[in-house]
Amino acid sequence: METKGYYLEDSSETKVNLTTSNRVLSVAGGTFLLTSGVKNLFEPTLGNLFRLAGGAYLIYRGIKGHCPITDALNEKGKVLNIRETMVINRPKEEVYALWRNLENLPRFMKHLSEVKVLNENRSAWKAKVPGGLV
């Protein structure tokens, strides 16, 4: 009788996801921040706390060679496909002409506030960003 075992991947081992130059820069930047924080150790400011914490994290990151932020940004396989169908009761030439005119894009792309065609090769776009800024 053959026994098969299934094991979860050991999460205690972190994989290296930083280049050597990223690791060196992390340690150097972390050392700078940590040194700056230690010099001002008796000045209890929020900036000093950030220097100490940030410096310690950067040194740890450089030594371990692993950055969870890099992992999160480089995740593969988590694709979200959203498909939606709508019927537009217009001739395809008319729909295509509307779509190709860049100044019409804010009508159906809610994150755009304005698009101006400057010439045949250039256009100026204004986008809405969080905080009500344009």
Short mmCIF file of N, CA and C in Angstrom, two decimals:
data_model
loop_
_atom_site.label_atom_id
_atom_site.label_comp_id
_atom_site.label_asym_id
_atom_site.label_seq_id
_atom_site.Cartn_x
_atom_site.Cartn_y
_atom_site.Cartn_z
N MET A 1 0.85 -1.18 0.00
CA MET A 1 0.00 0.00 0.00
C MET A 1 0.89 1.24 0.00
N GLU A 2 0.61 2.15 -0.92
CA GLU A 2 1.41 3.37 -1.05
C GLU A 2 0.72 4.50 -0.30
N THR A 3 1.49 5.23 0.49
CA THR A 3 0.96 6.36 1.22
C THR A 3 1.42 7.65 0.56
N LYS A 4 0.48 8.51 0.31
CA LYS A 4 0.83 9.81 -0.28
C LYS A 4 0.58 10.89 0.76
N GLY A 5 1.49 11.83 0.81
CA GLY A 5 1.33 12.94 1.73
C GLY A 5 1.20 14.25 0.97
N TYR A 6 0.37 15.09 1.46
CA TYR A 6 0.20 16.41 0.87
C TYR A 6 0.55 17.43 1.94
N TYR A 7 1.46 18.30 1.59
CA TYR A 7 1.93 19.27 2.56
C TYR A 7 1.77 20.67 2.01
N LEU A 8 1.42 21.56 2.88
CA LEU A 8 1.39 22.96 2.49
C LEU A 8 2.82 23.46 2.40
N GLU A 9 3.01 24.44 1.54
CA GLU A 9 4.34 25.03 1.40
C GLU A 9 4.74 25.69 2.71
N ASP A 10 5.98 25.48 3.11
CA ASP A 10 6.49 26.04 4.36
C ASP A 10 6.59 27.55 4.22
N SER A 11 5.77 28.27 4.97
CA SER A 11 5.76 29.73 4.85
C SER A 11 6.89 30.38 5.64
N SER A 12 7.62 29.58 6.46
CA SER A 12 8.70 30.18 7.23
C SER A 12 9.90 30.52 6.34
N GLU A 13 10.00 29.83 5.21
CA GLU A 13 11.08 30.14 4.28
C GLU A 13 10.57 31.15 3.27
N THR A 14 11.20 32.31 3.27
CA THR A 14 10.80 33.33 2.31
C THR A 14 11.75 33.29 1.13
N LYS A 15 11.20 33.46 -0.03
CA LYS A 15 12.04 33.44 -1.22
C LYS A 15 12.64 34.82 -1.46
N VAL A 16 13.81 34.83 -2.03
CA VAL A 16 14.48 36.08 -2.36
C VAL A 16 13.82 36.66 -3.61
N ASN A 17 13.35 37.88 -3.51
CA ASN A 17 12.72 38.51 -4.67
C ASN A 17 13.31 39.89 -4.97
N LEU A 18 14.47 40.18 -4.39
CA LEU A 18 15.16 41.44 -4.64
C LEU A 18 16.49 41.18 -5.33
N THR A 19 16.87 42.09 -6.20
CA THR A 19 18.17 41.96 -6.84
C THR A 19 19.26 42.35 -5.84
N THR A 20 20.49 42.01 -6.16
CA THR A 20 21.60 42.35 -5.28
C THR A 20 21.69 43.86 -5.09
N SER A 21 21.51 44.62 -6.16
CA SER A 21 21.58 46.08 -6.02
C SER A 21 20.45 46.61 -5.14
N ASN A 22 19.25 46.04 -5.24
CA ASN A 22 18.15 46.45 -4.35
C ASN A 22 18.47 46.15 -2.90
N ARG A 23 19.10 45.02 -2.67
CA ARG A 23 19.45 44.64 -1.30
C ARG A 23 20.50 45.58 -0.73
N VAL A 24 21.52 45.89 -1.53
CA VAL A 24 22.59 46.79 -1.07
C VAL A 24 22.01 48.18 -0.79
N LEU A 25 21.17 48.68 -1.71
CA LEU A 25 20.55 49.99 -1.50
C LEU A 25 19.64 50.00 -0.27
N SER A 26 18.94 48.91 -0.04
CA SER A 26 18.07 48.82 1.14
C SER A 26 18.89 48.91 2.42
N VAL A 27 19.98 48.15 2.48
CA VAL A 27 20.83 48.18 3.68
C VAL A 27 21.46 49.55 3.85
N ALA A 28 21.94 50.15 2.76
CA ALA A 28 22.57 51.47 2.85
C ALA A 28 21.55 52.52 3.29
N GLY A 29 20.38 52.54 2.66
CA GLY A 29 19.35 53.50 3.04
C GLY A 29 18.85 53.27 4.45
N GLY A 30 18.69 52.01 4.82
CA GLY A 30 18.25 51.68 6.18
C GLY A 30 19.27 52.10 7.22
N THR A 31 20.55 51.90 6.91
CA THR A 31 21.61 52.31 7.84
C THR A 31 21.59 53.82 8.02
N PHE A 32 21.43 54.55 6.92
CA PHE A 32 21.37 56.00 7.00
C PHE A 32 20.20 56.45 7.87
N LEU A 33 19.01 55.90 7.62
CA LEU A 33 17.83 56.28 8.40
C LEU A 33 17.96 55.90 9.86
N LEU A 34 18.47 54.69 10.11
CA LEU A 34 18.61 54.24 11.49
C LEU A 34 19.63 55.09 12.24
N THR A 35 20.74 55.41 11.59
CA THR A 35 21.76 56.26 12.22
C THR A 35 21.18 57.64 12.52
N SER A 36 20.44 58.19 11.58
CA SER A 36 19.81 59.49 11.80
C SER A 36 18.82 59.43 12.96
N GLY A 37 18.08 58.33 13.04
CA GLY A 37 17.12 58.18 14.13
C GLY A 37 17.79 58.02 15.48
N VAL A 38 18.91 57.29 15.52
CA VAL A 38 19.63 57.08 16.78
C VAL A 38 20.27 58.38 17.26
N LYS A 39 20.78 59.19 16.32
CA LYS A 39 21.38 60.48 16.70
C LYS A 39 20.37 61.37 17.39
N ASN A 40 19.12 61.28 16.98
CA ASN A 40 18.06 62.11 17.56
C ASN A 40 17.15 61.29 18.47
N LEU A 41 17.72 60.29 19.12
CA LEU A 41 16.94 59.34 19.90
C LEU A 41 16.15 60.01 21.02
N PHE A 42 16.69 61.06 21.59
CA PHE A 42 16.04 61.68 22.73
C PHE A 42 15.12 62.83 22.32
N GLU A 43 14.86 62.95 21.03
CA GLU A 43 13.88 63.91 20.54
C GLU A 43 12.66 63.11 20.08
N PRO A 44 11.67 62.98 20.93
CA PRO A 44 10.53 62.11 20.61
C PRO A 44 9.58 62.75 19.58
N THR A 45 9.99 62.70 18.32
CA THR A 45 9.14 63.23 17.26
C THR A 45 8.64 62.08 16.40
N LEU A 46 7.57 62.33 15.69
CA LEU A 46 7.01 61.32 14.81
C LEU A 46 7.98 61.01 13.67
N GLY A 47 8.65 62.04 13.16
CA GLY A 47 9.63 61.83 12.09
C GLY A 47 10.76 60.93 12.54
N ASN A 48 11.21 61.09 13.77
CA ASN A 48 12.28 60.25 14.30
C ASN A 48 11.81 58.80 14.43
N LEU A 49 10.58 58.62 14.86
CA LEU A 49 10.03 57.27 14.96
C LEU A 49 9.98 56.60 13.58
N PHE A 50 9.57 57.35 12.56
CA PHE A 50 9.54 56.81 11.20
C PHE A 50 10.94 56.48 10.70
N ARG A 51 11.93 57.32 11.04
CA ARG A 51 13.31 57.03 10.63
C ARG A 51 13.80 55.74 11.26
N LEU A 52 13.54 55.55 12.54
CA LEU A 52 13.98 54.34 13.23
C LEU A 52 13.28 53.10 12.66
N ALA A 53 11.96 53.17 12.54
CA ALA A 53 11.21 52.02 12.04
C ALA A 53 11.53 51.74 10.58
N GLY A 54 11.57 52.77 9.76
CA GLY A 54 11.87 52.59 8.35
C GLY A 54 13.28 52.08 8.12
N GLY A 55 14.23 52.61 8.88
CA GLY A 55 15.61 52.15 8.76
C GLY A 55 15.75 50.69 9.15
N ALA A 56 15.11 50.31 10.25
CA ALA A 56 15.18 48.91 10.69
C ALA A 56 14.55 47.99 9.65
N TYR A 57 13.41 48.40 9.09
CA TYR A 57 12.76 47.57 8.07
C TYR A 57 13.63 47.43 6.83
N LEU A 58 14.22 48.54 6.38
CA LEU A 58 15.04 48.47 5.17
C LEU A 58 16.26 47.57 5.37
N ILE A 59 16.87 47.64 6.55
CA ILE A 59 18.01 46.75 6.82
C ILE A 59 17.56 45.30 6.82
N TYR A 60 16.45 45.01 7.48
CA TYR A 60 15.90 43.65 7.50
C TYR A 60 15.59 43.18 6.08
N ARG A 61 14.97 44.04 5.30
CA ARG A 61 14.62 43.73 3.91
C ARG A 61 15.86 43.42 3.09
N GLY A 62 16.90 44.22 3.27
CA GLY A 62 18.13 44.00 2.52
C GLY A 62 18.83 42.71 2.91
N ILE A 63 18.82 42.40 4.19
CA ILE A 63 19.49 41.17 4.66
C ILE A 63 18.71 39.93 4.21
N LYS A 64 17.39 39.95 4.38
CA LYS A 64 16.57 38.79 4.00
C LYS A 64 16.43 38.66 2.48
N GLY A 65 16.44 39.79 1.77
CA GLY A 65 16.29 39.74 0.32
C GLY A 65 14.86 39.53 -0.13
N HIS A 66 13.93 39.75 0.77
CA HIS A 66 12.52 39.54 0.45
C HIS A 66 11.72 40.78 0.79
N CYS A 67 10.85 41.18 -0.13
CA CYS A 67 9.99 42.33 0.09
C CYS A 67 8.54 41.93 -0.20
N PRO A 68 7.67 41.97 0.80
CA PRO A 68 6.28 41.59 0.57
C PRO A 68 5.55 42.53 -0.40
N ILE A 69 5.99 43.78 -0.46
CA ILE A 69 5.37 44.72 -1.39
C ILE A 69 5.69 44.30 -2.83
N THR A 70 6.94 43.92 -3.07
CA THR A 70 7.33 43.43 -4.40
C THR A 70 6.53 42.20 -4.75
N ASP A 71 6.34 41.31 -3.79
CA ASP A 71 5.52 40.11 -4.02
C ASP A 71 4.10 40.50 -4.44
N ALA A 72 3.52 41.44 -3.70
CA ALA A 72 2.14 41.84 -3.98
C ALA A 72 2.01 42.46 -5.36
N LEU A 73 3.00 43.24 -5.77
CA LEU A 73 2.94 43.90 -7.07
C LEU A 73 3.21 42.93 -8.22
N ASN A 74 3.93 41.85 -7.95
CA ASN A 74 4.30 40.91 -9.00
C ASN A 74 3.46 39.65 -9.00
N GLU A 75 2.35 39.62 -8.26
CA GLU A 75 1.54 38.41 -8.20
C GLU A 75 1.02 38.06 -9.58
N LYS A 76 1.20 36.81 -9.93
CA LYS A 76 0.73 36.34 -11.22
C LYS A 76 -0.40 35.33 -10.96
N GLY A 77 -1.26 35.19 -11.89
CA GLY A 77 -2.30 34.19 -11.78
C GLY A 77 -3.57 34.68 -11.12
N LYS A 78 -3.57 35.87 -10.59
CA LYS A 78 -4.78 36.40 -9.98
C LYS A 78 -5.41 37.41 -10.93
N VAL A 79 -5.89 36.89 -12.03
CA VAL A 79 -6.48 37.73 -13.06
C VAL A 79 -7.98 37.79 -12.83
N LEU A 80 -8.51 38.95 -12.93
CA LEU A 80 -9.95 39.14 -12.79
C LEU A 80 -10.50 39.52 -14.15
N ASN A 81 -11.28 38.66 -14.72
CA ASN A 81 -11.91 38.93 -16.01
C ASN A 81 -13.35 39.34 -15.77
N ILE A 82 -13.67 40.51 -16.23
CA ILE A 82 -15.05 40.98 -16.14
C ILE A 82 -15.54 41.14 -17.57
N ARG A 83 -16.59 40.45 -17.88
CA ARG A 83 -17.15 40.54 -19.22
C ARG A 83 -18.58 41.01 -19.13
N GLU A 84 -18.88 41.94 -19.96
CA GLU A 84 -20.23 42.49 -19.97
C GLU A 84 -20.64 42.71 -21.41
N THR A 85 -21.86 42.46 -21.69
CA THR A 85 -22.38 42.64 -23.04
C THR A 85 -23.49 43.67 -23.02
N MET A 86 -23.47 44.53 -24.01
CA MET A 86 -24.58 45.47 -24.15
C MET A 86 -24.91 45.61 -25.62
N VAL A 87 -26.14 45.89 -25.89
CA VAL A 87 -26.59 46.08 -27.26
C VAL A 87 -26.71 47.58 -27.50
N ILE A 88 -26.04 48.04 -28.56
CA ILE A 88 -26.11 49.45 -28.94
C ILE A 88 -26.85 49.49 -30.27
N ASN A 89 -28.00 50.07 -30.24
CA ASN A 89 -28.87 50.06 -31.42
C ASN A 89 -28.48 51.17 -32.39
N ARG A 90 -27.26 51.08 -32.90
CA ARG A 90 -26.73 52.05 -33.87
C ARG A 90 -25.88 51.31 -34.89
N PRO A 91 -25.70 51.87 -36.07
CA PRO A 91 -24.81 51.24 -37.04
C PRO A 91 -23.37 51.20 -36.52
N LYS A 92 -22.64 50.15 -36.87
CA LYS A 92 -21.29 49.99 -36.33
C LYS A 92 -20.37 51.13 -36.75
N GLU A 93 -20.58 51.73 -37.91
CA GLU A 93 -19.74 52.85 -38.34
C GLU A 93 -19.91 54.05 -37.41
N GLU A 94 -21.16 54.29 -36.99
CA GLU A 94 -21.45 55.40 -36.09
C GLU A 94 -20.82 55.16 -34.71
N VAL A 95 -20.92 53.94 -34.22
CA VAL A 95 -20.33 53.60 -32.92
C VAL A 95 -18.81 53.73 -32.99
N TYR A 96 -18.23 53.25 -34.07
CA TYR A 96 -16.78 53.33 -34.24
C TYR A 96 -16.32 54.79 -34.29
N ALA A 97 -17.04 55.63 -35.01
CA ALA A 97 -16.69 57.05 -35.11
C ALA A 97 -16.76 57.72 -33.74
N LEU A 98 -17.79 57.39 -32.96
CA LEU A 98 -17.91 57.95 -31.61
C LEU A 98 -16.74 57.51 -30.74
N TRP A 99 -16.39 56.24 -30.82
CA TRP A 99 -15.30 55.67 -30.01
C TRP A 99 -13.96 56.27 -30.40
N ARG A 100 -13.72 56.49 -31.67
CA ARG A 100 -12.43 56.98 -32.16
C ARG A 100 -12.22 58.47 -31.88
N ASN A 101 -13.28 59.22 -31.64
CA ASN A 101 -13.14 60.63 -31.30
C ASN A 101 -12.78 60.73 -29.82
N LEU A 102 -11.52 61.07 -29.55
CA LEU A 102 -11.03 61.07 -28.17
C LEU A 102 -11.82 62.00 -27.26
N GLU A 103 -12.35 63.07 -27.79
CA GLU A 103 -13.10 64.02 -26.96
C GLU A 103 -14.40 63.41 -26.42
N ASN A 104 -14.84 62.29 -26.97
CA ASN A 104 -16.04 61.61 -26.47
C ASN A 104 -15.73 60.66 -25.31
N LEU A 105 -14.48 60.33 -25.08
CA LEU A 105 -14.15 59.33 -24.06
C LEU A 105 -14.70 59.65 -22.66
N PRO A 106 -14.67 60.91 -22.19
CA PRO A 106 -15.24 61.18 -20.86
C PRO A 106 -16.73 60.87 -20.74
N ARG A 107 -17.42 60.71 -21.85
CA ARG A 107 -18.84 60.37 -21.80
C ARG A 107 -19.07 58.98 -21.23
N PHE A 108 -18.12 58.06 -21.45
CA PHE A 108 -18.31 56.70 -20.95
C PHE A 108 -17.14 56.19 -20.14
N MET A 109 -16.13 57.00 -19.93
CA MET A 109 -15.02 56.65 -19.02
C MET A 109 -15.08 57.66 -17.87
N LYS A 110 -15.69 57.26 -16.79
CA LYS A 110 -16.02 58.18 -15.70
C LYS A 110 -14.79 58.77 -14.99
N HIS A 111 -13.63 58.15 -15.12
CA HIS A 111 -12.43 58.68 -14.48
C HIS A 111 -11.80 59.82 -15.28
N LEU A 112 -12.29 60.07 -16.48
CA LEU A 112 -11.79 61.18 -17.29
C LEU A 112 -12.74 62.36 -17.18
N SER A 113 -12.19 63.56 -17.00
CA SER A 113 -13.05 64.73 -16.96
C SER A 113 -13.04 65.48 -18.28
N GLU A 114 -11.90 65.40 -19.02
CA GLU A 114 -11.83 66.13 -20.28
C GLU A 114 -10.70 65.57 -21.15
N VAL A 115 -10.94 65.54 -22.44
CA VAL A 115 -9.91 65.19 -23.42
C VAL A 115 -10.01 66.20 -24.55
N LYS A 116 -8.90 66.88 -24.83
CA LYS A 116 -8.85 67.85 -25.93
C LYS A 116 -7.85 67.36 -26.96
N VAL A 117 -8.27 67.32 -28.20
CA VAL A 117 -7.37 66.96 -29.29
C VAL A 117 -6.61 68.22 -29.68
N LEU A 118 -5.27 68.18 -29.56
CA LEU A 118 -4.44 69.34 -29.88
C LEU A 118 -4.06 69.38 -31.36
N ASN A 119 -3.69 68.22 -31.88
CA ASN A 119 -3.42 68.09 -33.31
C ASN A 119 -3.55 66.61 -33.65
N GLU A 120 -3.12 66.23 -34.82
CA GLU A 120 -3.29 64.85 -35.28
C GLU A 120 -2.56 63.83 -34.40
N ASN A 121 -1.47 64.26 -33.77
CA ASN A 121 -0.64 63.33 -32.99
C ASN A 121 -0.68 63.57 -31.48
N ARG A 122 -1.34 64.60 -31.02
CA ARG A 122 -1.30 64.93 -29.59
C ARG A 122 -2.68 65.25 -29.06
N SER A 123 -2.86 64.91 -27.78
CA SER A 123 -4.09 65.26 -27.09
C SER A 123 -3.76 65.52 -25.63
N ALA A 124 -4.59 66.32 -24.97
CA ALA A 124 -4.42 66.63 -23.55
C ALA A 124 -5.57 65.99 -22.79
N TRP A 125 -5.23 65.22 -21.76
CA TRP A 125 -6.23 64.49 -20.99
C TRP A 125 -6.25 65.02 -19.56
N LYS A 126 -7.43 65.14 -18.97
CA LYS A 126 -7.59 65.46 -17.55
C LYS A 126 -8.34 64.30 -16.91
N ALA A 127 -7.74 63.75 -15.86
CA ALA A 127 -8.34 62.60 -15.18
C ALA A 127 -8.72 62.98 -13.76
N LYS A 128 -9.76 62.38 -13.26
CA LYS A 128 -10.17 62.57 -11.87
C LYS A 128 -9.40 61.57 -11.01
N VAL A 129 -8.85 62.05 -9.90
CA VAL A 129 -8.11 61.19 -8.99
C VAL A 129 -8.75 61.28 -7.61
N PRO A 130 -8.43 60.34 -6.73
CA PRO A 130 -9.01 60.39 -5.38
C PRO A 130 -8.75 61.72 -4.70
N GLY A 131 -9.69 62.17 -3.93
CA GLY A 131 -9.56 63.43 -3.23
C GLY A 131 -10.18 64.58 -3.99
N GLY A 132 -10.86 64.28 -5.09
CA GLY A 132 -11.51 65.32 -5.86
C GLY A 132 -10.58 66.14 -6.72
N LEU A 133 -9.34 65.69 -6.88
CA LEU A 133 -8.38 66.42 -7.69
C LEU A 133 -8.54 66.05 -9.15
N VAL A 134 -8.12 66.97 -10.03
CA VAL A 134 -8.16 66.71 -11.48
C VAL A 134 -6.77 66.92 -12.02
#
